[in-house]
Amino acid sequence: MGDRGAAPKAHRRALRDEHGRRLRGGTLLVFPGVHAGPTLPARPRPPREPLRPPGRPSPRWTRRTGLRLPSGESGGLRGAEGRGVREPEPETIRRARAGDLRAFESLVRDYQADVWRFAYHLTRNRALAQDVTQDAFLRAYRGLASYRGQAKFTSWLLRIVRNCAIDAYRKTRHETPVADHAETAGEAERSATTPGAEERARIHDAIRRLPVSLREPFVVIEVLGYTYQEASVILGVRVGTVKSRMHRARAALMLALSEEEEAAGEV
């Protein structure tokens, strides 16, 4: 008789398999006994604030004024007020650990957006980010029986995402990189009419160009909204190292954006 906490084997199916669940990006996570049908409503999450509250003048990226990013520990690009990473209910985790597939589906729905976003910032490739997202949830599903709450669930999950991204890099590093467009045609059309979209695009493009050692903590803290302590768990480094890398990441972004601003002014 197997351990009650042991999860049944999950596997992949084609995009439109009638027994599958679509994850962000069109991939599927398939579990034995789970059939397609009406899904449970997702747990409400804190509203995300814009990069800059409406009505404020556009910041200038100059060496004199610097890059005006929020400097608080709790993150900036998602907003500093009323933000924070919401943890799942302990009962949901308990049920998922016991093999309740519905409970795990709830976790997937609640966190797949942040998982995909983190994977994309790490890989800088949408197709690869989809694979990393798929693999991370599969690995989390199989590892839930050994999760004992030694870290917050979200920190534990994103550490798995990072490990999957590292594995994906090792497998594909010798392959010829394929150009990845930052936006689809539909996203570009929507961005053209969204206030502040051009500014956000510039910042996110600059983030993509950061070295991975600086990009990781910046994305975890400023984009996803984790604290320095949580980032240290996710990245497997000391809090002091996270703070040092964040300082360097901010300085690098400040320099890149100010140089871009000055170059645009010379045209």
PDB file of C-alpha atoms in Angstrom:
ATOM      1  CA  MET A   1       0.000   0.000   0.000  1.00  0.00           C
ATOM      2  CA  GLY A   2       1.504   3.322  -1.039  1.00  0.00           C
ATOM      3  CA  ASP A   3       1.906   6.366   1.164  1.00  0.00           C
ATOM      4  CA  ARG A   4      -1.268   8.429   1.356  1.00  0.00           C
ATOM      5  CA  GLY A   5       0.766  11.589   0.816  1.00  0.00           C
ATOM      6  CA  ALA A   6       2.356  10.261  -2.358  1.00  0.00           C
ATOM      7  CA  ALA A   7       0.950  11.945  -5.442  1.00  0.00           C
ATOM      8  CA  PRO A   8      -0.146   9.853  -8.433  1.00  0.00           C
ATOM      9  CA  LYS A   9       1.986  10.184 -11.500  1.00  0.00           C
ATOM     10  CA  ALA A  10       1.194  13.190 -13.686  1.00  0.00           C
ATOM     11  CA  HIS A  11       1.990  13.268 -17.357  1.00  0.00           C
ATOM     12  CA  ARG A  12       1.563  15.405 -20.465  1.00  0.00           C
ATOM     13  CA  ARG A  13      -1.040  15.326 -23.188  1.00  0.00           C
ATOM     14  CA  ALA A  14      -1.602  17.110 -26.477  1.00  0.00           C
ATOM     15  CA  LEU A  15      -3.013  20.637 -26.463  1.00  0.00           C
ATOM     16  CA  ARG A  16      -6.689  19.666 -26.841  1.00  0.00           C
ATOM     17  CA  ASP A  17      -6.794  16.396 -24.929  1.00  0.00           C
ATOM     18  CA  GLU A  18     -10.220  16.072 -23.331  1.00  0.00           C
ATOM     19  CA  HIS A  19      -8.653  15.056 -20.026  1.00  0.00           C
ATOM     20  CA  GLY A  20      -6.214  17.990 -19.841  1.00  0.00           C
ATOM     21  CA  ARG A  21      -5.999  21.342 -18.166  1.00  0.00           C
ATOM     22  CA  ARG A  22      -4.595  24.271 -20.086  1.00  0.00           C
ATOM     23  CA  LEU A  23      -1.856  26.226 -18.424  1.00  0.00           C
ATOM     24  CA  ARG A  24      -0.813  29.729 -19.415  1.00  0.00           C
ATOM     25  CA  GLY A  25       0.879  29.637 -22.796  1.00  0.00           C
ATOM     26  CA  GLY A  26      -1.145  26.708 -24.111  1.00  0.00           C
ATOM     27  CA  THR A  27       0.626  23.871 -22.309  1.00  0.00           C
ATOM     28  CA  LEU A  28      -1.272  21.257 -20.353  1.00  0.00           C
ATOM     29  CA  LEU A  29      -0.941  19.681 -16.971  1.00  0.00           C
ATOM     30  CA  VAL A  30      -2.710  16.327 -16.918  1.00  0.00           C
ATOM     31  CA  PHE A  31      -3.483  14.241 -13.866  1.00  0.00           C
ATOM     32  CA  PRO A  32      -5.139  10.824 -13.699  1.00  0.00           C
ATOM     33  CA  GLY A  33      -8.807  11.093 -12.796  1.00  0.00           C
ATOM     34  CA  VAL A  34      -9.149  14.773 -13.621  1.00  0.00           C
ATOM     35  CA  HIS A  35     -11.616  15.505 -16.400  1.00  0.00           C
ATOM     36  CA  ALA A  36     -12.214  18.713 -18.257  1.00  0.00           C
ATOM     37  CA  GLY A  37     -15.262  20.625 -17.136  1.00  0.00           C
ATOM     38  CA  PRO A  38     -16.356  23.651 -15.139  1.00  0.00           C
ATOM     39  CA  THR A  39     -13.513  24.931 -12.999  1.00  0.00           C
ATOM     40  CA  LEU A  40     -13.693  26.288  -9.492  1.00  0.00           C
ATOM     41  CA  PRO A  41     -13.500  30.077  -9.221  1.00  0.00           C
ATOM     42  CA  ALA A  42      -9.993  31.332  -8.617  1.00  0.00           C
ATOM     43  CA  ARG A  43      -9.239  32.798  -5.215  1.00  0.00           C
ATOM     44  CA  PRO A  44      -9.291  36.614  -5.388  1.00  0.00           C
ATOM     45  CA  ARG A  45      -5.853  38.183  -5.358  1.00  0.00           C
ATOM     46  CA  PRO A  46      -4.798  41.708  -4.370  1.00  0.00           C
ATOM     47  CA  PRO A  47      -5.268  44.173  -7.254  1.00  0.00           C
ATOM     48  CA  ARG A  48      -2.092  45.125  -9.055  1.00  0.00           C
ATOM     49  CA  GLU A  49      -1.292  48.778  -9.187  1.00  0.00           C
ATOM     50  CA  PRO A  50       0.189  50.493 -12.233  1.00  0.00           C
ATOM     51  CA  LEU A  51       3.888  51.228 -12.433  1.00  0.00           C
ATOM     52  CA  ARG A  52       3.148  54.858 -11.576  1.00  0.00           C
ATOM     53  CA  PRO A  53      -0.149  56.214 -10.197  1.00  0.00           C
ATOM     54  CA  PRO A  54      -2.184  57.977 -12.928  1.00  0.00           C
ATOM     55  CA  GLY A  55      -1.649  61.683 -13.171  1.00  0.00           C
ATOM     56  CA  ARG A  56       1.993  61.792 -12.181  1.00  0.00           C
ATOM     57  CA  PRO A  57       4.379  63.318 -14.702  1.00  0.00           C
ATOM     58  CA  SER A  58       6.561  60.920 -16.621  1.00  0.00           C
ATOM     59  CA  PRO A  59       9.924  60.438 -14.871  1.00  0.00           C
ATOM     60  CA  ARG A  60      13.084  61.444 -16.661  1.00  0.00           C
ATOM     61  CA  TRP A  61      15.946  59.017 -16.910  1.00  0.00           C
ATOM     62  CA  THR A  62      18.993  61.216 -16.394  1.00  0.00           C
ATOM     63  CA  ARG A  63      22.240  60.753 -14.508  1.00  0.00           C
ATOM     64  CA  ARG A  64      21.372  63.806 -12.437  1.00  0.00           C
ATOM     65  CA  THR A  65      17.960  62.656 -11.162  1.00  0.00           C
ATOM     66  CA  GLY A  66      18.507  58.903 -11.427  1.00  0.00           C
ATOM     67  CA  LEU A  67      15.969  56.167 -12.037  1.00  0.00           C
ATOM     68  CA  ARG A  68      12.820  56.804 -10.060  1.00  0.00           C
ATOM     69  CA  LEU A  69      11.928  53.297  -9.022  1.00  0.00           C
ATOM     70  CA  PRO A  70      10.373  52.670  -5.607  1.00  0.00           C
ATOM     71  CA  SER A  71      13.045  51.840  -3.055  1.00  0.00           C
ATOM     72  CA  GLY A  72      10.969  50.025  -0.417  1.00  0.00           C
ATOM     73  CA  GLU A  73      11.707  46.453   0.518  1.00  0.00           C
ATOM     74  CA  SER A  74       8.272  45.242  -0.486  1.00  0.00           C
ATOM     75  CA  GLY A  75       8.699  45.723  -4.197  1.00  0.00           C
ATOM     76  CA  GLY A  76       7.794  48.382  -6.705  1.00  0.00           C
ATOM     77  CA  LEU A  77       6.556  47.447 -10.167  1.00  0.00           C
ATOM     78  CA  ARG A  78       3.460  45.826  -8.666  1.00  0.00           C
ATOM     79  CA  GLY A  79       2.826  48.751  -6.341  1.00  0.00           C
ATOM     80  CA  ALA A  80       3.934  49.326  -2.767  1.00  0.00           C
ATOM     81  CA  GLU A  81       0.554  49.855  -1.102  1.00  0.00           C
ATOM     82  CA  GLY A  82      -1.623  46.908  -0.136  1.00  0.00           C
ATOM     83  CA  ARG A  83       0.574  44.524  -2.092  1.00  0.00           C
ATOM     84  CA  GLY A  84       2.167  41.349  -1.068  1.00  0.00           C
ATOM     85  CA  VAL A  85       2.267  37.764  -2.181  1.00  0.00           C
ATOM     86  CA  ARG A  86      -0.805  35.937  -0.933  1.00  0.00           C
ATOM     87  CA  GLU A  87      -0.140  32.493   0.474  1.00  0.00           C
ATOM     88  CA  PRO A  88      -2.608  29.631  -0.102  1.00  0.00           C
ATOM     89  CA  GLU A  89      -4.853  28.455   2.702  1.00  0.00           C
ATOM     90  CA  PRO A  90      -3.158  25.794   4.876  1.00  0.00           C
ATOM     91  CA  GLU A  91      -6.142  23.519   4.272  1.00  0.00           C
ATOM     92  CA  THR A  92      -5.612  23.723   0.503  1.00  0.00           C
ATOM     93  CA  ILE A  93      -1.988  22.686   0.904  1.00  0.00           C
ATOM     94  CA  ARG A  94      -2.952  19.889   3.293  1.00  0.00           C
ATOM     95  CA  ARG A  95      -5.500  18.518   0.832  1.00  0.00           C
ATOM     96  CA  ALA A  96      -3.086  18.795  -2.090  1.00  0.00           C
ATOM     97  CA  ARG A  97      -0.401  16.947  -0.115  1.00  0.00           C
ATOM     98  CA  ALA A  98      -2.936  14.201   0.595  1.00  0.00           C
ATOM     99  CA  GLY A  99      -3.479  13.732  -3.144  1.00  0.00           C
ATOM    100  CA  ASP A 100      -6.563  15.924  -3.667  1.00  0.00           C
ATOM    101  CA  LEU A 101      -6.273  16.898  -7.335  1.00  0.00           C
ATOM    102  CA  ARG A 102      -8.882  19.625  -7.057  1.00  0.00           C
ATOM    103  CA  ALA A 103      -6.834  21.289  -4.340  1.00  0.00           C
ATOM    104  CA  PHE A 104      -3.725  21.180  -6.504  1.00  0.00           C
ATOM    105  CA  GLU A 105      -5.685  22.572  -9.459  1.00  0.00           C
ATOM    106  CA  SER A 106      -6.607  25.493  -7.216  1.00  0.00           C
ATOM    107  CA  LEU A 107      -2.918  26.119  -6.513  1.00  0.00           C
ATOM    108  CA  VAL A 108      -2.142  25.985 -10.236  1.00  0.00           C
ATOM    109  CA  ARG A 109      -4.863  28.513 -11.060  1.00  0.00           C
ATOM    110  CA  ASP A 110      -3.766  30.878  -8.306  1.00  0.00           C
ATOM    111  CA  TYR A 111      -0.042  30.868  -9.062  1.00  0.00           C
ATOM    112  CA  GLN A 112       0.455  29.916 -12.709  1.00  0.00           C
ATOM    113  CA  ALA A 113       0.599  33.572 -13.801  1.00  0.00           C
ATOM    114  CA  ASP A 114       3.475  34.409 -11.450  1.00  0.00           C
ATOM    115  CA  VAL A 115       5.210  31.121 -12.221  1.00  0.00           C
ATOM    116  CA  TRP A 116       5.054  31.808 -15.953  1.00  0.00           C
ATOM    117  CA  ARG A 117       6.163  35.422 -15.472  1.00  0.00           C
ATOM    118  CA  PHE A 118       9.180  34.382 -13.404  1.00  0.00           C
ATOM    119  CA  ALA A 119      10.055  31.637 -15.898  1.00  0.00           C
ATOM    120  CA  TYR A 120       9.837  34.090 -18.783  1.00  0.00           C
ATOM    121  CA  HIS A 121      12.099  36.638 -17.085  1.00  0.00           C
ATOM    122  CA  LEU A 122      14.611  33.870 -16.396  1.00  0.00           C
ATOM    123  CA  THR A 123      14.575  32.290 -19.855  1.00  0.00           C
ATOM    124  CA  ARG A 124      13.664  35.351 -21.983  1.00  0.00           C
ATOM    125  CA  ASN A 125      11.879  32.979 -24.342  1.00  0.00           C
ATOM    126  CA  ARG A 126       8.132  32.332 -24.320  1.00  0.00           C
ATOM    127  CA  ALA A 127       8.248  28.754 -25.560  1.00  0.00           C
ATOM    128  CA  LEU A 128      10.950  27.833 -23.065  1.00  0.00           C
ATOM    129  CA  ALA A 129       9.037  29.612 -20.294  1.00  0.00           C
ATOM    130  CA  GLN A 130       6.007  27.445 -21.111  1.00  0.00           C
ATOM    131  CA  ASP A 131       8.131  24.313 -20.744  1.00  0.00           C
ATOM    132  CA  VAL A 132       9.605  25.567 -17.472  1.00  0.00           C
ATOM    133  CA  THR A 133       6.123  26.381 -16.153  1.00  0.00           C
ATOM    134  CA  GLN A 134       4.913  22.896 -17.061  1.00  0.00           C
ATOM    135  CA  ASP A 135       7.916  21.183 -15.513  1.00  0.00           C
ATOM    136  CA  ALA A 136       7.788  23.310 -12.362  1.00  0.00           C
ATOM    137  CA  PHE A 137       4.184  22.398 -11.602  1.00  0.00           C
ATOM    138  CA  LEU A 138       4.867  18.741 -12.329  1.00  0.00           C
ATOM    139  CA  ARG A 139       7.858  18.818 -10.000  1.00  0.00           C
ATOM    140  CA  ALA A 140       5.876  20.667  -7.332  1.00  0.00           C
ATOM    141  CA  TYR A 141       3.034  18.156  -7.632  1.00  0.00           C
ATOM    142  CA  ARG A 142       5.376  15.236  -7.162  1.00  0.00           C
ATOM    143  CA  GLY A 143       7.239  16.954  -4.335  1.00  0.00           C
ATOM    144  CA  LEU A 144       4.265  18.122  -2.285  1.00  0.00           C
ATOM    145  CA  ALA A 145       4.399  15.032  -0.075  1.00  0.00           C
ATOM    146  CA  SER A 146       7.820  16.149   1.177  1.00  0.00           C
ATOM    147  CA  TYR A 147       6.811  19.798   1.704  1.00  0.00           C
ATOM    148  CA  ARG A 148       6.730  20.461   5.441  1.00  0.00           C
ATOM    149  CA  GLY A 149       6.214  24.214   5.536  1.00  0.00           C
ATOM    150  CA  GLN A 150       9.881  24.924   6.176  1.00  0.00           C
ATOM    151  CA  ALA A 151       9.453  27.905   3.833  1.00  0.00           C
ATOM    152  CA  LYS A 152       6.406  29.737   2.532  1.00  0.00           C
ATOM    153  CA  PHE A 153       4.659  27.759  -0.174  1.00  0.00           C
ATOM    154  CA  THR A 154       5.147  30.492  -2.790  1.00  0.00           C
ATOM    155  CA  SER A 155       8.870  30.743  -2.014  1.00  0.00           C
ATOM    156  CA  TRP A 156       9.168  26.955  -2.233  1.00  0.00           C
ATOM    157  CA  LEU A 157       7.313  26.969  -5.562  1.00  0.00           C
ATOM    158  CA  LEU A 158       9.422  29.718  -7.139  1.00  0.00           C
ATOM    159  CA  ARG A 159      12.605  27.992  -6.047  1.00  0.00           C
ATOM    160  CA  ILE A 160      11.396  24.983  -8.034  1.00  0.00           C
ATOM    161  CA  VAL A 161      10.744  27.285 -11.010  1.00  0.00           C
ATOM    162  CA  ARG A 162      14.289  28.620 -10.794  1.00  0.00           C
ATOM    163  CA  ASN A 163      15.745  25.108 -10.634  1.00  0.00           C
ATOM    164  CA  CYS A 164      13.680  24.086 -13.673  1.00  0.00           C
ATOM    165  CA  ALA A 165      14.898  27.157 -15.554  1.00  0.00           C
ATOM    166  CA  ILE A 166      18.507  26.251 -14.738  1.00  0.00           C
ATOM    167  CA  ASP A 167      17.924  22.703 -15.983  1.00  0.00           C
ATOM    168  CA  ALA A 168      16.314  24.034 -19.172  1.00  0.00           C
ATOM    169  CA  TYR A 169      19.284  26.329 -19.765  1.00  0.00           C
ATOM    170  CA  ARG A 170      21.735  23.458 -19.395  1.00  0.00           C
ATOM    171  CA  LYS A 171      19.782  21.406 -21.921  1.00  0.00           C
ATOM    172  CA  THR A 172      19.460  24.183 -24.509  1.00  0.00           C
ATOM    173  CA  ARG A 173      22.610  26.290 -24.056  1.00  0.00           C
ATOM    174  CA  HIS A 174      24.317  24.725 -27.082  1.00  0.00           C
ATOM    175  CA  GLU A 175      21.301  25.267 -29.330  1.00  0.00           C
ATOM    176  CA  THR A 176      21.030  28.245 -31.654  1.00  0.00           C
ATOM    177  CA  PRO A 177      18.881  30.826 -29.843  1.00  0.00           C
ATOM    178  CA  VAL A 178      15.601  31.696 -31.525  1.00  0.00           C
ATOM    179  CA  ALA A 179      14.515  35.324 -31.569  1.00  0.00           C
ATOM    180  CA  ASP A 180      11.631  35.857 -29.186  1.00  0.00           C
ATOM    181  CA  HIS A 181       9.281  38.768 -29.735  1.00  0.00           C
ATOM    182  CA  ALA A 182       8.378  40.552 -26.512  1.00  0.00           C
ATOM    183  CA  GLU A 183       4.790  41.096 -27.665  1.00  0.00           C
ATOM    184  CA  THR A 184       2.290  39.458 -29.915  1.00  0.00           C
ATOM    185  CA  ALA A 185       0.481  41.623 -32.463  1.00  0.00           C
ATOM    186  CA  GLY A 186      -2.555  41.848 -30.181  1.00  0.00           C
ATOM    187  CA  GLU A 187      -0.474  42.835 -27.171  1.00  0.00           C
ATOM    188  CA  ALA A 188       1.334  45.487 -29.184  1.00  0.00           C
ATOM    189  CA  GLU A 189      -1.973  46.940 -30.353  1.00  0.00           C
ATOM    190  CA  ARG A 190      -3.303  47.100 -26.799  1.00  0.00           C
ATOM    191  CA  SER A 191      -0.061  48.601 -25.506  1.00  0.00           C
ATOM    192  CA  ALA A 192      -0.255  51.414 -28.025  1.00  0.00           C
ATOM    193  CA  THR A 193      -3.401  52.732 -26.340  1.00  0.00           C
ATOM    194  CA  THR A 194      -2.479  51.973 -22.715  1.00  0.00           C
ATOM    195  CA  PRO A 195      -1.249  54.941 -20.650  1.00  0.00           C
ATOM    196  CA  GLY A 196       2.361  54.464 -19.619  1.00  0.00           C
ATOM    197  CA  ALA A 197       2.766  51.362 -21.800  1.00  0.00           C
ATOM    198  CA  GLU A 198       5.793  52.723 -23.642  1.00  0.00           C
ATOM    199  CA  GLU A 199       7.523  53.585 -20.389  1.00  0.00           C
ATOM    200  CA  ARG A 200       6.821  50.156 -18.905  1.00  0.00           C
ATOM    201  CA  ALA A 201       8.058  48.485 -22.079  1.00  0.00           C
ATOM    202  CA  ARG A 202      11.343  50.395 -21.847  1.00  0.00           C
ATOM    203  CA  ILE A 203      11.833  49.364 -18.238  1.00  0.00           C
ATOM    204  CA  HIS A 204      11.025  45.717 -18.862  1.00  0.00           C
ATOM    205  CA  ASP A 205      13.324  45.667 -21.885  1.00  0.00           C
ATOM    206  CA  ALA A 206      16.106  47.032 -19.691  1.00  0.00           C
ATOM    207  CA  ILE A 207      15.349  44.352 -17.094  1.00  0.00           C
ATOM    208  CA  ARG A 208      15.670  41.666 -19.780  1.00  0.00           C
ATOM    209  CA  ARG A 209      19.181  42.924 -20.559  1.00  0.00           C
ATOM    210  CA  LEU A 210      20.402  42.620 -16.961  1.00  0.00           C
ATOM    211  CA  PRO A 211      22.817  39.782 -16.152  1.00  0.00           C
ATOM    212  CA  VAL A 212      20.912  36.856 -14.698  1.00  0.00           C
ATOM    213  CA  SER A 213      22.498  37.298 -11.254  1.00  0.00           C
ATOM    214  CA  LEU A 214      20.983  40.796 -11.075  1.00  0.00           C
ATOM    215  CA  ARG A 215      17.813  40.077 -13.036  1.00  0.00           C
ATOM    216  CA  GLU A 216      16.706  37.285 -10.691  1.00  0.00           C
ATOM    217  CA  PRO A 217      16.462  39.318  -7.461  1.00  0.00           C
ATOM    218  CA  PHE A 218      15.064  42.350  -9.264  1.00  0.00           C
ATOM    219  CA  VAL A 219      12.237  40.335 -10.820  1.00  0.00           C
ATOM    220  CA  VAL A 220      11.472  38.474  -7.589  1.00  0.00           C
ATOM    221  CA  ILE A 221      11.298  41.665  -5.515  1.00  0.00           C
ATOM    222  CA  GLU A 222      10.185  44.428  -7.878  1.00  0.00           C
ATOM    223  CA  VAL A 223       8.076  42.523 -10.403  1.00  0.00           C
ATOM    224  CA  LEU A 224       6.622  39.690  -8.325  1.00  0.00           C
ATOM    225  CA  GLY A 225       6.534  41.549  -5.022  1.00  0.00           C
ATOM    226  CA  TYR A 226       8.489  39.309  -2.657  1.00  0.00           C
ATOM    227  CA  THR A 227      10.507  40.566   0.314  1.00  0.00           C
ATOM    228  CA  TYR A 228      14.287  40.360   0.567  1.00  0.00           C
ATOM    229  CA  GLN A 229      13.972  37.472   3.022  1.00  0.00           C
ATOM    230  CA  GLU A 230      11.662  35.549   0.674  1.00  0.00           C
ATOM    231  CA  ALA A 231      13.962  36.283  -2.265  1.00  0.00           C
ATOM    232  CA  SER A 232      16.901  34.834  -0.334  1.00  0.00           C
ATOM    233  CA  VAL A 233      14.970  31.565   0.043  1.00  0.00           C
ATOM    234  CA  ILE A 234      13.929  31.495  -3.620  1.00  0.00           C
ATOM    235  CA  LEU A 235      17.430  32.255  -4.901  1.00  0.00           C
ATOM    236  CA  GLY A 236      19.319  30.253  -2.275  1.00  0.00           C
ATOM    237  CA  VAL A 237      21.580  33.114  -1.196  1.00  0.00           C
ATOM    238  CA  ARG A 238      21.930  35.243   1.932  1.00  0.00           C
ATOM    239  CA  VAL A 239      19.753  38.305   2.474  1.00  0.00           C
ATOM    240  CA  GLY A 240      22.843  40.510   2.347  1.00  0.00           C
ATOM    241  CA  THR A 241      23.683  39.110  -1.087  1.00  0.00           C
ATOM    242  CA  VAL A 242      20.153  39.839  -2.292  1.00  0.00           C
ATOM    243  CA  LYS A 243      20.416  43.445  -1.091  1.00  0.00           C
ATOM    244  CA  SER A 244      23.809  43.893  -2.739  1.00  0.00           C
ATOM    245  CA  ARG A 245      22.561  42.511  -6.061  1.00  0.00           C
ATOM    246  CA  MET A 246      19.433  44.652  -5.880  1.00  0.00           C
ATOM    247  CA  HIS A 247      21.585  47.747  -5.414  1.00  0.00           C
ATOM    248  CA  ARG A 248      23.677  46.806  -8.442  1.00  0.00           C
ATOM    249  CA  ALA A 249      20.561  45.970 -10.489  1.00  0.00           C
ATOM    250  CA  ARG A 250      19.037  49.371  -9.748  1.00  0.00           C
ATOM    251  CA  ALA A 251      22.282  51.109 -10.648  1.00  0.00           C
ATOM    252  CA  ALA A 252      22.537  49.174 -13.927  1.00  0.00           C
ATOM    253  CA  LEU A 253      18.935  49.996 -14.850  1.00  0.00           C
ATOM    254  CA  MET A 254      19.448  53.635 -13.937  1.00  0.00           C
ATOM    255  CA  LEU A 255      22.487  53.849 -16.194  1.00  0.00           C
ATOM    256  CA  ALA A 256      20.858  52.005 -19.113  1.00  0.00           C
ATOM    257  CA  LEU A 257      17.667  54.077 -19.062  1.00  0.00           C
ATOM    258  CA  SER A 258      19.420  57.394 -18.564  1.00  0.00           C
ATOM    259  CA  GLU A 259      21.749  56.678 -21.494  1.00  0.00           C
ATOM    260  CA  GLU A 260      18.737  55.722 -23.613  1.00  0.00           C
ATOM    261  CA  GLU A 261      16.999  58.955 -22.637  1.00  0.00           C
ATOM    262  CA  GLU A 262      20.032  61.042 -23.500  1.00  0.00           C
ATOM    263  CA  ALA A 263      20.512  59.224 -26.814  1.00  0.00           C
ATOM    264  CA  ALA A 264      16.870  59.871 -27.713  1.00  0.00           C
ATOM    265  CA  GLY A 265      17.342  63.552 -26.939  1.00  0.00           C
ATOM    266  CA  GLU A 266      20.270  63.797 -29.331  1.00  0.00           C
ATOM    267  CA  VAL A 267      18.257  62.500 -32.304  1.00  0.00           C
TER     268      VAL A 267
END
